Short mmCIF file of C-alpha atoms in Angstrom, two decimals:
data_model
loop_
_atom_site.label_atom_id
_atom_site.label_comp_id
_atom_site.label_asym_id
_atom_site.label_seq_id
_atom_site.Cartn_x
_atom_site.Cartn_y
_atom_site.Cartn_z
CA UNK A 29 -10.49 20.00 -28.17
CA UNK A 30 -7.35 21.27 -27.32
CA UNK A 31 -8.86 22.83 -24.09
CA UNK A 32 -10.41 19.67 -23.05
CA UNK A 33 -6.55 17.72 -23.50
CA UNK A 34 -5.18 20.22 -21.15
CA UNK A 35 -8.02 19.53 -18.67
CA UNK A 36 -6.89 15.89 -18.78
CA UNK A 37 -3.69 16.74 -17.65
CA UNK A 38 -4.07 19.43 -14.92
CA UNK A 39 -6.93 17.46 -13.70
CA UNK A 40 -4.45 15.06 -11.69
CA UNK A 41 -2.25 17.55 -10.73
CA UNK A 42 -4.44 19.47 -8.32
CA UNK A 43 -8.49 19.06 -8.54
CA UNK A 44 -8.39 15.22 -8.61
CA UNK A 45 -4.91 14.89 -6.85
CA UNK A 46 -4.18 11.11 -6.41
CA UNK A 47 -2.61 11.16 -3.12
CA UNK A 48 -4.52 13.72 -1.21
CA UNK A 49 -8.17 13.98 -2.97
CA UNK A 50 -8.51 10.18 -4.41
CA UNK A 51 -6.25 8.94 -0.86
CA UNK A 52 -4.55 6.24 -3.24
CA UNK A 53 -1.16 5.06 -3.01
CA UNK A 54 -0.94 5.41 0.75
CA UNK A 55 2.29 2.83 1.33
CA UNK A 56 4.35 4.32 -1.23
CA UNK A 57 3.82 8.03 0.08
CA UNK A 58 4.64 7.05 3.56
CA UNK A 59 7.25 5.29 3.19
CA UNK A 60 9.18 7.44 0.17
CA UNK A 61 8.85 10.43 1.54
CA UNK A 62 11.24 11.04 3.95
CA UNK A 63 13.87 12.50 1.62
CA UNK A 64 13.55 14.78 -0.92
CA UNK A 65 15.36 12.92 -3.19
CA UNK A 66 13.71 9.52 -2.42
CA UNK A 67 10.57 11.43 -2.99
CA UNK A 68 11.42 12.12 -6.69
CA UNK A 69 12.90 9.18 -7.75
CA UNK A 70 9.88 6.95 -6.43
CA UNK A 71 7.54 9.71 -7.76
CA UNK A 72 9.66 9.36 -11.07
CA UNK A 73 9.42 5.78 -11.63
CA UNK A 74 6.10 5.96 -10.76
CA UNK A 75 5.32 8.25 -13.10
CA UNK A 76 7.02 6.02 -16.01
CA UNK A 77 5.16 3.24 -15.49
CA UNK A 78 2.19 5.06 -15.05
CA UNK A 79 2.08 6.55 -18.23
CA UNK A 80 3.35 3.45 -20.15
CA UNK A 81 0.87 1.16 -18.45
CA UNK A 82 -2.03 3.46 -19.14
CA UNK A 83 -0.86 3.31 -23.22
CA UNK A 84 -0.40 -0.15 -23.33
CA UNK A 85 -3.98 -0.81 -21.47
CA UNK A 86 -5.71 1.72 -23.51
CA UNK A 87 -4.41 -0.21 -26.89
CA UNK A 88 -5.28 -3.29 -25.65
CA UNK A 89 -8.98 -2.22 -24.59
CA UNK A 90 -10.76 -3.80 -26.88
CA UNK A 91 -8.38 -7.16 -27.10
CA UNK A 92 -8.55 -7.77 -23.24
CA UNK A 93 -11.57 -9.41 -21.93
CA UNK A 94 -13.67 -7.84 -19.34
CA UNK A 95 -13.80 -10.91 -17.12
CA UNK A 96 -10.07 -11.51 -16.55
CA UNK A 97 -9.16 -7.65 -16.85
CA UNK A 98 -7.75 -7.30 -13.80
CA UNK A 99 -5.09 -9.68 -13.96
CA UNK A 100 -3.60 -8.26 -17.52
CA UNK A 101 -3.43 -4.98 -16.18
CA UNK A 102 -1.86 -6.87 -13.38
CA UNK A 103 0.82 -8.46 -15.62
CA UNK A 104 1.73 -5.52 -18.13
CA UNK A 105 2.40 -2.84 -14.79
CA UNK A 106 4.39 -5.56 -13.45
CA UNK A 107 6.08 -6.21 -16.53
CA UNK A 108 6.59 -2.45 -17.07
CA UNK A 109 7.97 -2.06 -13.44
CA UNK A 110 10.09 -4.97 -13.82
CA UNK A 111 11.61 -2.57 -16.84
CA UNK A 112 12.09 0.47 -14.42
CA UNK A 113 13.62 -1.76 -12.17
CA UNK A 114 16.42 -3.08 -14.40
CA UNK A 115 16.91 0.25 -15.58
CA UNK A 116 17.71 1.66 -12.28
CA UNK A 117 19.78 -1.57 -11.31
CA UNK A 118 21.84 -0.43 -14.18
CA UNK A 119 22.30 2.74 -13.96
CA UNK A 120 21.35 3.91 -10.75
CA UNK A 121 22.69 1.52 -8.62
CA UNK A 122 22.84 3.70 -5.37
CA UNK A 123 19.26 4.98 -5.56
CA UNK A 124 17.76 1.22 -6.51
CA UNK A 125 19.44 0.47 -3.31
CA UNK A 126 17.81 2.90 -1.29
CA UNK A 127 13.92 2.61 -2.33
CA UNK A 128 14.45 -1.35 -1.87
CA UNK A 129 11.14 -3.17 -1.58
CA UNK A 130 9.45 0.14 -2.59
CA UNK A 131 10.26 0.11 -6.20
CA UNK A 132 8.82 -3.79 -6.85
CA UNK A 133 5.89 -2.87 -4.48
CA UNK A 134 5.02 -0.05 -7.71
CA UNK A 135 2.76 -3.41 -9.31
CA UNK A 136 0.50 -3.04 -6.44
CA UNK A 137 0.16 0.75 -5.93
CA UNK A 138 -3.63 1.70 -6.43
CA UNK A 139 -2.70 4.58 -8.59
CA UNK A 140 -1.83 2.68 -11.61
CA UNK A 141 -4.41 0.34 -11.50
CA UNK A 142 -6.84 2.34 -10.28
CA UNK A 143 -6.27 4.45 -13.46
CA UNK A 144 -6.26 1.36 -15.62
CA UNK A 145 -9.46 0.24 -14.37
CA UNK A 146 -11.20 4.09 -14.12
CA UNK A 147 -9.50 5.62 -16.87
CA UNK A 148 -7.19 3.87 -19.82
CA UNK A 149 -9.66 0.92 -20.27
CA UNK A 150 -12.99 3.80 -21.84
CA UNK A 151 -10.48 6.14 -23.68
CA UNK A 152 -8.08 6.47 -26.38
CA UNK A 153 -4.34 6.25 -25.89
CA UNK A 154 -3.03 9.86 -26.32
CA UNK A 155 -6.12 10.59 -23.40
CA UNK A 156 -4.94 7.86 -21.44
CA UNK A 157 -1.32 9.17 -21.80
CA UNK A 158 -1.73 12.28 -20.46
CA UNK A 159 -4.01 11.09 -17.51
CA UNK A 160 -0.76 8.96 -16.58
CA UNK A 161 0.85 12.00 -16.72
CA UNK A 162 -0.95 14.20 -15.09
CA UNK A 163 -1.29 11.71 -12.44
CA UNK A 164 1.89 10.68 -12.37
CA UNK A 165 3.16 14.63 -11.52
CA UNK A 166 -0.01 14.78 -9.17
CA UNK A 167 1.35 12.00 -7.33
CA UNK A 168 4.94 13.52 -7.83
CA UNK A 169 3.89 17.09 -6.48
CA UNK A 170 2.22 15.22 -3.30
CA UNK A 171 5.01 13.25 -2.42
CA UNK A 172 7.54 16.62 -3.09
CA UNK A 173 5.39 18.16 -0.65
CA UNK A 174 5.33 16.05 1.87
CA UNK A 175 9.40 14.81 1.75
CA UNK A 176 10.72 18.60 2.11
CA UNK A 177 8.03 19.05 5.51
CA UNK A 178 10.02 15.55 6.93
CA UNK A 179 13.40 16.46 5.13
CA UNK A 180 13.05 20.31 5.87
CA UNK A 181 12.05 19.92 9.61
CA UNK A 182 12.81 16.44 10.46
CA UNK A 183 16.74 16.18 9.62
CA UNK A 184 17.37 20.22 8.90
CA UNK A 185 18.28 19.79 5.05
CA UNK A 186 16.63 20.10 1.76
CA UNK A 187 17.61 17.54 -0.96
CA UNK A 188 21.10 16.42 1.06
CA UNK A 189 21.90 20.19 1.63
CA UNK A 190 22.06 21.05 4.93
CA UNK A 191 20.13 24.27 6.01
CA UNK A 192 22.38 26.00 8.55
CA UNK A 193 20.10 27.78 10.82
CA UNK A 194 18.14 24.96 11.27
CA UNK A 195 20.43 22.25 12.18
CA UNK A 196 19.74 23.26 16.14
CA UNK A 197 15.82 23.17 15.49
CA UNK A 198 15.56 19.74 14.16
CA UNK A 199 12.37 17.49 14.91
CA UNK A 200 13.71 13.96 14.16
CA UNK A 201 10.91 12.06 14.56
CA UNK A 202 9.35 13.19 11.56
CA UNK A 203 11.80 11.86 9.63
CA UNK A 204 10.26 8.00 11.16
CA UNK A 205 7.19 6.52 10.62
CA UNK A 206 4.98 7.98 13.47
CA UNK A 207 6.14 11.58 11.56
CA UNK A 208 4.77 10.25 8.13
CA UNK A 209 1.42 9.44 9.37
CA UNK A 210 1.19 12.91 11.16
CA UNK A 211 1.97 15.18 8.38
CA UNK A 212 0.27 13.13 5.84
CA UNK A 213 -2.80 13.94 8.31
CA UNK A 214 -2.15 17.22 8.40
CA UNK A 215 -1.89 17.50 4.78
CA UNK A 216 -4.96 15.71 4.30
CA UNK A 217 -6.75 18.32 6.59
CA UNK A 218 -5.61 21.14 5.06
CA UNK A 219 -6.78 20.64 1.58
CA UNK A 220 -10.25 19.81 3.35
CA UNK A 221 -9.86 23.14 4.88
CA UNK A 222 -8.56 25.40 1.81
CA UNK A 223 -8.71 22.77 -1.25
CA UNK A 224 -11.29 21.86 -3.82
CA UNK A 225 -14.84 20.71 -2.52
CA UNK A 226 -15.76 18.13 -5.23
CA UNK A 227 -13.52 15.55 -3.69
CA UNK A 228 -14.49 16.32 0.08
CA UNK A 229 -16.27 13.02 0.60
CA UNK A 230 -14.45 11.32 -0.72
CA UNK A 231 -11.18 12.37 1.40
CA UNK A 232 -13.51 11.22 4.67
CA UNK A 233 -12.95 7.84 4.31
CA UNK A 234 -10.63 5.89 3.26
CA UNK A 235 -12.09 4.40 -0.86
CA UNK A 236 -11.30 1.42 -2.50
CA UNK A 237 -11.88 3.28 -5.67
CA UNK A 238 -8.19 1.92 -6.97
CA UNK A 239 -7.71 -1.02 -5.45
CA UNK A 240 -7.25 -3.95 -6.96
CA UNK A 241 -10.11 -5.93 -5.70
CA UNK A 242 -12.62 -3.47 -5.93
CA UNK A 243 -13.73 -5.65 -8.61
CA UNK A 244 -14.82 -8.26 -6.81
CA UNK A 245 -15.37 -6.66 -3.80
CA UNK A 246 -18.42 -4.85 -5.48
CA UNK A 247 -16.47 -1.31 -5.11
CA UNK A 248 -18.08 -0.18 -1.97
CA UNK A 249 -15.18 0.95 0.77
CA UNK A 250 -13.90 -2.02 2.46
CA UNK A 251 -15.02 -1.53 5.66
CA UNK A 252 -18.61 -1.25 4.42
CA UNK A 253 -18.55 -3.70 2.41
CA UNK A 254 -17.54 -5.72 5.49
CA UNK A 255 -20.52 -4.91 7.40
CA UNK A 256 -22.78 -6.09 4.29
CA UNK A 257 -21.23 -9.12 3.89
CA UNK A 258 -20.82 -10.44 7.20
CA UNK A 259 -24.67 -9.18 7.72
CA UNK A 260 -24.41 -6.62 9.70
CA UNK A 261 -27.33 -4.03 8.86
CA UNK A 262 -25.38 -0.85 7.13
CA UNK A 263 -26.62 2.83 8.58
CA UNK A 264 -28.43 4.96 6.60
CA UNK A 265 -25.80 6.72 5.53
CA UNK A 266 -24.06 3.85 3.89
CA UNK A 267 -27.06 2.56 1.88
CA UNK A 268 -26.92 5.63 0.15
CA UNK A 269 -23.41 5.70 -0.73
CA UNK A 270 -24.33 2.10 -2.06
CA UNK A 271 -26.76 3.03 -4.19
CA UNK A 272 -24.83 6.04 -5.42
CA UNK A 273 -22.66 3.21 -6.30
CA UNK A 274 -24.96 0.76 -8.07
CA UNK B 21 19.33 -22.35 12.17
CA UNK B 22 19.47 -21.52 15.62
CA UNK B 23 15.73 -21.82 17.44
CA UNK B 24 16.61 -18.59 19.20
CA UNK B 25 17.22 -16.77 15.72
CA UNK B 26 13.88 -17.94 14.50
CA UNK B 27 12.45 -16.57 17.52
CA UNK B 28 14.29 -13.08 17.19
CA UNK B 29 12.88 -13.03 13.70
CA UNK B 30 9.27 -13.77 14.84
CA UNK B 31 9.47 -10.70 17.38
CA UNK B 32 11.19 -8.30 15.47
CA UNK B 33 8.78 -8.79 12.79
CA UNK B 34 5.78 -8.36 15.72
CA UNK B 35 7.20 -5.59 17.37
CA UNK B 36 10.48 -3.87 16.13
CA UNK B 37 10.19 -3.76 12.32
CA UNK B 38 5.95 -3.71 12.24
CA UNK B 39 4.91 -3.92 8.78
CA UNK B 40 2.13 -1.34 8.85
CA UNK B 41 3.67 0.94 11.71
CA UNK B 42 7.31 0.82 10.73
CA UNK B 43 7.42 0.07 7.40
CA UNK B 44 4.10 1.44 5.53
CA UNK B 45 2.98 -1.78 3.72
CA UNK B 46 -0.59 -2.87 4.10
CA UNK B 47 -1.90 0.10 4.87
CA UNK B 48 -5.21 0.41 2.58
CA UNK B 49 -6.19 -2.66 5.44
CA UNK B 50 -5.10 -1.19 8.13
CA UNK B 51 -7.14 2.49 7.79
CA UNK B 52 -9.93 0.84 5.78
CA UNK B 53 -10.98 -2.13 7.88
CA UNK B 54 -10.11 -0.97 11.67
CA UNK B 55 -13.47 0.64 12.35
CA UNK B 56 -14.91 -2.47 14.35
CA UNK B 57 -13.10 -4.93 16.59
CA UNK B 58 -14.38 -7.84 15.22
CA UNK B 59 -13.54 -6.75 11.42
CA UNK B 60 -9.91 -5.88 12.30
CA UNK B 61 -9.07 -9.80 13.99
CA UNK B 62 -10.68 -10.84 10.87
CA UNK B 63 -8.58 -9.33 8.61
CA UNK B 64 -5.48 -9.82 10.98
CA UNK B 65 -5.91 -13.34 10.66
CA UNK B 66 -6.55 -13.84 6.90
CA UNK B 67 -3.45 -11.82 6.53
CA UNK B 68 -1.52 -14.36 8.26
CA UNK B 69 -3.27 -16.85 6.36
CA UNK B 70 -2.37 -15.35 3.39
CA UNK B 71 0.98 -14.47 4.13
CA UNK B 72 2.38 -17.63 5.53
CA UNK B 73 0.81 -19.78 2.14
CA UNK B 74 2.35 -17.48 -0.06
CA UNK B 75 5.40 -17.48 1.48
CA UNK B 76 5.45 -21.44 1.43
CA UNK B 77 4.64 -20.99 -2.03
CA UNK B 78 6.92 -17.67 -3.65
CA UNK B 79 9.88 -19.20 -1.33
CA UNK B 80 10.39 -22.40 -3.53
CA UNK B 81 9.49 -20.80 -6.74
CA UNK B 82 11.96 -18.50 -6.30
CA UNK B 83 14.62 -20.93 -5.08
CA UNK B 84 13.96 -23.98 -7.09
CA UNK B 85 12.59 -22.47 -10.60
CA UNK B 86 13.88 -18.97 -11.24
CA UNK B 87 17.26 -18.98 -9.80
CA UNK B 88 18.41 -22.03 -11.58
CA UNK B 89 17.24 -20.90 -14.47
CA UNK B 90 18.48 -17.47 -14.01
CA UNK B 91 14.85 -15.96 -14.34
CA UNK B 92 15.50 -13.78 -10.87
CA UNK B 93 14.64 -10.58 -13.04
CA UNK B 94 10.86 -12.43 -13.33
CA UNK B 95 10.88 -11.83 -9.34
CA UNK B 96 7.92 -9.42 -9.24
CA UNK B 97 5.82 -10.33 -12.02
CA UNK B 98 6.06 -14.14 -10.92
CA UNK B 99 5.13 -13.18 -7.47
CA UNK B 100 2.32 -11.14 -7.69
CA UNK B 101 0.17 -13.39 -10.31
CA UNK B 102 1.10 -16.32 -8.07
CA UNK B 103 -0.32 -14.70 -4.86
CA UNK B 104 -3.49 -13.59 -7.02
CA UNK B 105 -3.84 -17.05 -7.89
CA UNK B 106 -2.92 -18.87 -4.72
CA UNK B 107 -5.75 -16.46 -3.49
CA UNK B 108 -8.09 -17.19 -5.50
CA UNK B 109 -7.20 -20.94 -5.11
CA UNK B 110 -7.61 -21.18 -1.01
CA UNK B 111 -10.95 -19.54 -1.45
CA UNK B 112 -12.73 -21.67 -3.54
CA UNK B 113 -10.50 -24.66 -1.31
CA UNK B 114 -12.10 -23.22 1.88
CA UNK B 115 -15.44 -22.64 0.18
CA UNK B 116 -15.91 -26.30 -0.70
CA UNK B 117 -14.30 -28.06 2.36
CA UNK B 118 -14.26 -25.78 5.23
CA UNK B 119 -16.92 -24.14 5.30
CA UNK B 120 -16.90 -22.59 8.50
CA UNK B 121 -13.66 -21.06 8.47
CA UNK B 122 -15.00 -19.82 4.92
CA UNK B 123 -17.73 -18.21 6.12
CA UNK B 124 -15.71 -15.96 8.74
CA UNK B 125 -12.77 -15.14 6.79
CA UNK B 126 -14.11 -15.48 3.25
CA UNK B 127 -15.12 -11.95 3.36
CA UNK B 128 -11.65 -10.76 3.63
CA UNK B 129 -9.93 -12.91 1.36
CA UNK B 130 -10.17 -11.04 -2.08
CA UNK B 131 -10.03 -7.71 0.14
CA UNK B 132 -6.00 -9.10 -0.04
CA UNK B 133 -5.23 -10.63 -2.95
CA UNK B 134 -3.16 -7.83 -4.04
CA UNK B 135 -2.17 -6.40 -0.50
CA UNK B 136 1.26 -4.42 -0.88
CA UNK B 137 2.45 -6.47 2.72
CA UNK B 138 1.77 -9.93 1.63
CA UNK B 139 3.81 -8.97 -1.87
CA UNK B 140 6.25 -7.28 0.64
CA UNK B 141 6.84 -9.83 2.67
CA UNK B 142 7.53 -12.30 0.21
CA UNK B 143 10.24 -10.34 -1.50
CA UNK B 144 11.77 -9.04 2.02
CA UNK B 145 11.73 -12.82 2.79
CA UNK B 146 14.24 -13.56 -0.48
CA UNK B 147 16.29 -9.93 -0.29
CA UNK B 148 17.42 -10.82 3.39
CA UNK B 149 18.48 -14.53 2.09
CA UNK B 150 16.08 -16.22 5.09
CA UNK B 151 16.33 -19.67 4.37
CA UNK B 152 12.78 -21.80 4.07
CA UNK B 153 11.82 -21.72 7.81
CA UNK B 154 13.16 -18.67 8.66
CA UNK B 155 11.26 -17.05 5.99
CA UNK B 156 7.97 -18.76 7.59
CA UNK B 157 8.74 -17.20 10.99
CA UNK B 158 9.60 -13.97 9.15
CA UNK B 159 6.11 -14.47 7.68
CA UNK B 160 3.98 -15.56 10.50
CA UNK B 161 5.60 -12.53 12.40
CA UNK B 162 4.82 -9.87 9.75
CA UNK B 163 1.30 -11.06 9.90
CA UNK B 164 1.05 -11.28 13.73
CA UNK B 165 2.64 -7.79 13.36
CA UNK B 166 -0.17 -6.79 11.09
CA UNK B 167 -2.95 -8.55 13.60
CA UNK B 168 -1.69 -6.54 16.77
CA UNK B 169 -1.30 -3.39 15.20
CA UNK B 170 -5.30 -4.13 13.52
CA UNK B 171 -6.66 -4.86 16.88
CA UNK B 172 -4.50 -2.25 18.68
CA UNK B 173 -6.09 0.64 16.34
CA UNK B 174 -9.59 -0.89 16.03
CA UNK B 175 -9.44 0.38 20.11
CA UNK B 176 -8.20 3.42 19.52
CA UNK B 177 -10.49 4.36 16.61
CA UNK B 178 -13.27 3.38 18.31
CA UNK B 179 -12.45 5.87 20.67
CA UNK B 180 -12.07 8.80 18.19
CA UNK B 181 -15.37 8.08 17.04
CA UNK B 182 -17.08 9.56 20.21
CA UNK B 183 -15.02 12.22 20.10
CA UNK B 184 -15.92 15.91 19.15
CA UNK B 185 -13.11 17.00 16.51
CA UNK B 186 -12.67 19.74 14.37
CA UNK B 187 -14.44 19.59 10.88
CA UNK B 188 -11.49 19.69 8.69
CA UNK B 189 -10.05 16.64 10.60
CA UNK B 190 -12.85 14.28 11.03
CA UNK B 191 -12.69 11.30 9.37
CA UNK B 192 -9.13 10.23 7.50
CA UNK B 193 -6.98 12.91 8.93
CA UNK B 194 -7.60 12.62 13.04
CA UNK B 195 -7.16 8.51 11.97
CA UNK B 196 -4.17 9.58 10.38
CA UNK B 197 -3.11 11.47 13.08
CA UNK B 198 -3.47 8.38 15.80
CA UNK B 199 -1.64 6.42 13.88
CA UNK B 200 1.12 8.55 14.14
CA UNK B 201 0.74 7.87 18.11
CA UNK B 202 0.47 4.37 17.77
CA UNK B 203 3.58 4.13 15.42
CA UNK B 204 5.54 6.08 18.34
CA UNK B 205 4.24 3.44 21.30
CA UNK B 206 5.36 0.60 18.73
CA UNK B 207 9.45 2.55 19.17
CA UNK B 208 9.11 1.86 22.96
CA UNK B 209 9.79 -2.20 21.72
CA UNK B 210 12.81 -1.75 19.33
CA UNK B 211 15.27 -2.17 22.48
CA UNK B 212 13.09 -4.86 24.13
CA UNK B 213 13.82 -7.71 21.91
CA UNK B 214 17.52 -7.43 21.34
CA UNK B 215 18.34 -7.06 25.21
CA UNK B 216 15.69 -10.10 25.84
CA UNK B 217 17.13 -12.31 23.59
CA UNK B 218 20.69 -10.93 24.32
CA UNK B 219 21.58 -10.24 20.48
#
């Protein structure tokens, strides 16, 4: 039993990592990641609401009603985000300042509510606690990674603290946004190359798996589902995924 | 406001500060829906749909209910049930009395009810104190911003597609990667604007 708790929690960290197995929370990891420090505090508050969120769902599981699901998850992240928020107004005025947008844009990262919807709302709370967890630091450890490549490279420094023989070698542009798409790419390629296999299909497109409207969308990736519903006839390839689905 | 402000905040949003290549928001849209042409207009222009009724919308919430009554703090969990619900709302709307436009951009409606952009530009619209119709230009330029960059990508990807590439970079990463070199074209505008205008 105990075994199968710890499982719970490594699972996020590496085998199922959110950002670079599952491909959720794309905007956040972009955009936070071009300091180290940025990188932890977003990956932080993340993290906080994650795990709250996922307790508060997985109490309510049996109160909330499966039609209108999606918007009570909707309102307890936000209300637990509004929390965080206030919290780092507070006392963190400086770093509140710098994530901006990014920290209210939390409500609508697919990590939380994709773990709401796949997770917290079939098991208990000290399960779904440590799923937010483990996510949480999976999302965390993705994020580190990729700041300290931009931070590292990009601007010559590690966490503010400039690296002396690099400051002639720097590669600014990967501290902007055409450097964030390139080495989440790369990042994304390597673990096809070296990581774990289970996930490798789904890292080939891009899944709705979290999103919010998966729901209604019938869960089948959005550009599929596209095809279907404007009546264009789906390859082969895609029926099976769909049915895999169903 | 000055006419030639509005227009500076139109372009900028377009061009300069790109909500998908410049600023990361939207882009679950943006990799998921670019395969075909056709698919990424659609979904450029239900974004701007979107965008531009839930700015007229957040805008006067914000403005006329929560700041009065010194709710600001309500902000994001006001916002975001709003925009699901104004959502929601236009779709059955379109469904009942405009059809057609229902049936081509129907599909892509609950595809954005939650869209981090739309959310985005709603609060960017308040934190940069735009007044009502500068925060509709604001809007109708982050989703014209979206559009371009959609249909830009949609050429480039179909591109890709023909093209042998190594196995561990098929599929999400090579996208990835051209991204990355349509983000850099996009820094070729950020002068543009301000010496056009002469701001």
């Amino acid at each position: 039993m105990k075994n199968n708790k710890l499982s719970i929690l490594l699972r996020g960290l590496i085998a199922e990592n959110p950002v670079l197995v599952l491909v959720l929370g794309t905007c956040p990891t972009l955009a936070q990641s071009t300091s180290v420090i940025a990188a932890l505090s977003m990956g932080i508050a993340a993290t906080l609401v994650l795990v709250c969120s996922n307790m508060v769902i997985s109490v309510l599981r049996k109160i909330i009603p499966d039609t209108v699901r999606i918007p009570c998850y909707i309102v307890v992240i936000a209300g637990f985000v509004t929390v965080v928020q206030l919290l780092m107004q507070a006392y963190l005025p400086d770093l509140y300042k710098m994530m901006g947008v990014y920290l209210a844009l939390i409500v609508v990262n697919c990590i939380i509510l994709g773990r709401a919807e796949m997770f917290a709302r079939k098991n208990n709370v000290i399960d779904s606690a440590l799923d937010g967890l483990g996510m949480g630091l999976g999302f965390l450890l993705a994020l580190l990674a990729m700041a300290t490549i931009r931070e590292v490279f990009g601007n010559g420094s590690f966490a503010g603290i400039e690296i002396s023989f690099l400051a002639d070698y720097k590669i600014p542009i990967l501290t902007q946004a055409p450097g964030g798409f390139l080495v989440f790419g790369i990042l994304i390629a390597i673990v096809n190359k070296i990581g774990p296999k289970k996930g490798a299909e789904k890292r080939k497109n891009f899944s709705c798996e979290g999103c919010p409207s998966a729901s209604l969308c019938g869960k089948v990736s959005c550009a599929e589902n596209c095809e279907l519903v404007a009546g264009g006839e789906p390859d082969a390839a895609d029926t099976k995924k769909e049915e895999g689905n169903a | 406001m000055e006419f030639k402000v509005l227009i500076y905040i139109l372009l900028t949003g377009v061009f300069v500060n790109n909500y998908v290549l410049q600023r990361f928001l939207g882009i679950c849209p943006f990799l998921g829906v670019s395969k075909k042409f056709s698919q990424a207009t659609g979904m450029g222009i239900a974004v701007i749909f979107v965008m531009l009724c839930s700015t007229a919308v957040t805008w006067p919430i914000q403005k006329y209910v929560l700041e009065p009554n010194k709710l600001g703090y309500l902000q994001t969990i006001v916002f975001i049930l709003v925009i699901a619900a104004l959502v929601q709302f236009v779709e059955i709307v379109l469904k009942k009395f405009i059809p057609a436009l229902h049936k081509s951009l129907g599909v892509y409606l609950p595809l954005i009810t939650t869209n981090c952009a739309v959310l985005g530009v709603a609060i960017n619209n308040i934190t940069d104190g735009y007044n009502f119709v500068a925060s509709m230009f604001s809007s109708l330029g982050a989703g014209a911003g979206f559009l371009l960059a959609m249909v830009l990508f949609a050429g480039v990807r179909s591109r890709i597609e023909n093209c042998p590439s190594p196995k561990s970079v098929q599929g999400l990463p090579i996208t990835l990667i051209a991204a990355s070199i349509v983000s850099l074209a996009f820094f070729g505008f950020s002068g543009v604007i301000d010496n056009l205008l002469g701001m």
